[in-house]
Amino acid sequence: MGSSVSKVPAQVSGTPDATSSSESFDEKRFVRSQSSASHTVGSSPLATDGSISLPNVDAWESAAAADPKIQLTRTILANNNLRSTLVSRPAQVAIPHVFNHEVEFKTAPVTSQKSSGRCWLFATTNVIRYEVMRKLKLKEFQLSQSYLFFWDKLNKSNYYLELSIENADLPVDDRLVNFLARDPISDGGQWDMALNLLETYGLVPQPIYPESYHSSASSPLNTLLKLKLREHALTLRALSSSLKGDHSISPESALSTLRAKKEELMQEVYTIMSASLGVPPKPDAAFTWEYYTEDGKYAKWEGTPLQFYKAFTAKFSPAESFSLINDPRNEYNKLYTVNKLGNIWGGRPVLYVNTEIDELKQAIIRSIKAGQPVFFGCDVGQFSDSSKGVGIMDTDYFEYEQAFNITLGLTKAQRLDTNESAMTHAMVISGVHVDEKTGRPVRFKVENSWGEDSGVQGHNVMSDKWFDQFVFQVVVHKSFATKEHVKIFESGESVVLPAWDPMVRHYYFADARC
C-alpha cells in the first residue's frame, strides 16, 4: 500500500468504551472516500436496466486512459504478478526481523502442518514444547500433532452426530442444520477445543505417534468421513422421527436408543480413522520414550500421555489460560461464546473476553517478558508475504492504492461484517520489539507452521498496524491478564454468537494448509 493517509485505517470500535489510541478513526473520511465519485440525487444512470452498457465501459475507459499513472500500471501489470510487482520497498526496509524482547529459550525444528488445516494444533504444541525442551535440555523436539488430530477428529464426528440428534426436529434445510453439515469435521479449531483434548487425552512426543500420510494431507480422509457422517446424520434423524411417532417410548428411552445407534455408527468412523492415521496411544496407557539430550546423552521418559501433559505444563497451565479477542462489532469487556461450536461433547465451551486491541498487546508483552510464547489467531492472508526470506505482515506492504488510484477504506468491523476478513490461521508470537520511550509495541516475531522455506527460517515479522487490523485473538495465562478480564472470564456469563460468526471462521477453514 502507498504512503498516503489512505492506509488501511484503524477500526471503528463500535463501543463506547473503546478508547485505545490505535483504534481512532475518522468516519467522515471513510464516507468521503466511498463517495469520491458521488452524483447529484436524482441523476440518471447510463444503463437504466441495471446492466453494464457499452457507454459505461466507454466512460470508464476514457477516465483510465487520461490518467498517466494508470497507463503505467497497465504497462507493468500486463506482464507481471500483481502482488510481487507492487511490493513497497520502504515497507520492507522499515520492518526488520529484530526484536528487543524474545522468549529466551529457542525451539527447533521449524514445524510444518503440510497439506492440512491443523494450524491451531501446531500453535498449541509449539507453545507447550518450549517447556518440554527447556526441562529436558533438548536440541530438537516436536510433540505429536497427529495424536491430538486423531482424538479431535474422532470427537468432532461424535459431536456432529450428537448435534444431529439434538436438532433432529429442525428441517434439514434449516440454516443451522445446513451450516453444521457443510463441514462437520473441519481440520481447524479453537484454543478451548485444544484444551479439551489436552485435559482428556494428554500429549505424547512425535516419535510415539508420528505423522501419517493422511495427517499431513487430510483432504482424502476428510472427504470420506464427511460422506459417512452426513449419511449417519440422516439415519439418526429418521430414527428420531420414528421414535417420536411411538407414544409408548419416553423421551429418555428415545435418547438412549439414539445414542446406542450413534455408537454403532461411530464404529465405522473409528475404523476409517484408525486405518488411515494409525491406532493412537490411550491417554491412560504408559509408554516409554527414549531420546538424546542436547549434549548427546541417552535418556528416557516413562508414563502416560496424561502424565506427560501434566509434567510439562505446570508453570503456565493451559487450563489457566484463556482467549482475549478484539472484535469491534461487539461490546468490549464482555464474555462471548459460540453456538454449537466444540469437539468434545460436554467439554469446556469456546470462550472469549472481548476487549480493546491495546489490552491484547500489553498481555503479550507481559507474557513474552516472562518467557512464555503466545498462541494467537489472525487473518493471515491479508497484506502479508510469507515467501522464503521475506516473512512480512504489514498494512503498508503492497502499493495497491498508489498503483490504481484507489482508497482501501474498510474498517476492521466492516471487514468482518462483509466477509472480507475472518480468523483464518493460528500461530505463535515469540518476540516483540517495544518502543523504549512509550512502552508500546512496534513489531512482533511470529513463529509459523509452514516449514523452514516460509518467511525467514519459518518466522514472520508483524507490524503493529497489521496487528491492529488483522489480529483477533491472543491466548494468555491468567497471570498475564488484568484482574478485570480474569473476572469476566470466570463469571461464565456469556453472550452467544451464531455458529457461522466470522470470529470462529478458521474452525471451518479446513482441509488444506491454513
Coordinates of C-alpha atoms in Angstrom, one line a residue, residues 322 366 478-490:
F322 CA -7.9 -18.1 28.1
R366 CA 3.9 -9.3 29.8
K478 CA -4.4 -15.6 33.8
S479 CA -1.2 -14.2 35.5
F480 CA -0.6 -12.0 32.4
A481 CA -4.2 -10.8 32.0
T482 CA -5.8 -8.0 34.0
K483 CA -7.8 -8.8 37.1
E484 CA -10.9 -7.4 35.3
H485 CA -10.5 -9.7 32.3
V486 CA -10.0 -12.7 34.6
K487 CA -13.1 -11.8 36.5
I488 CA -15.1 -11.5 33.3
F489 CA -13.8 -14.9 32.1
E490 CA -14.5 -16.7 35.3

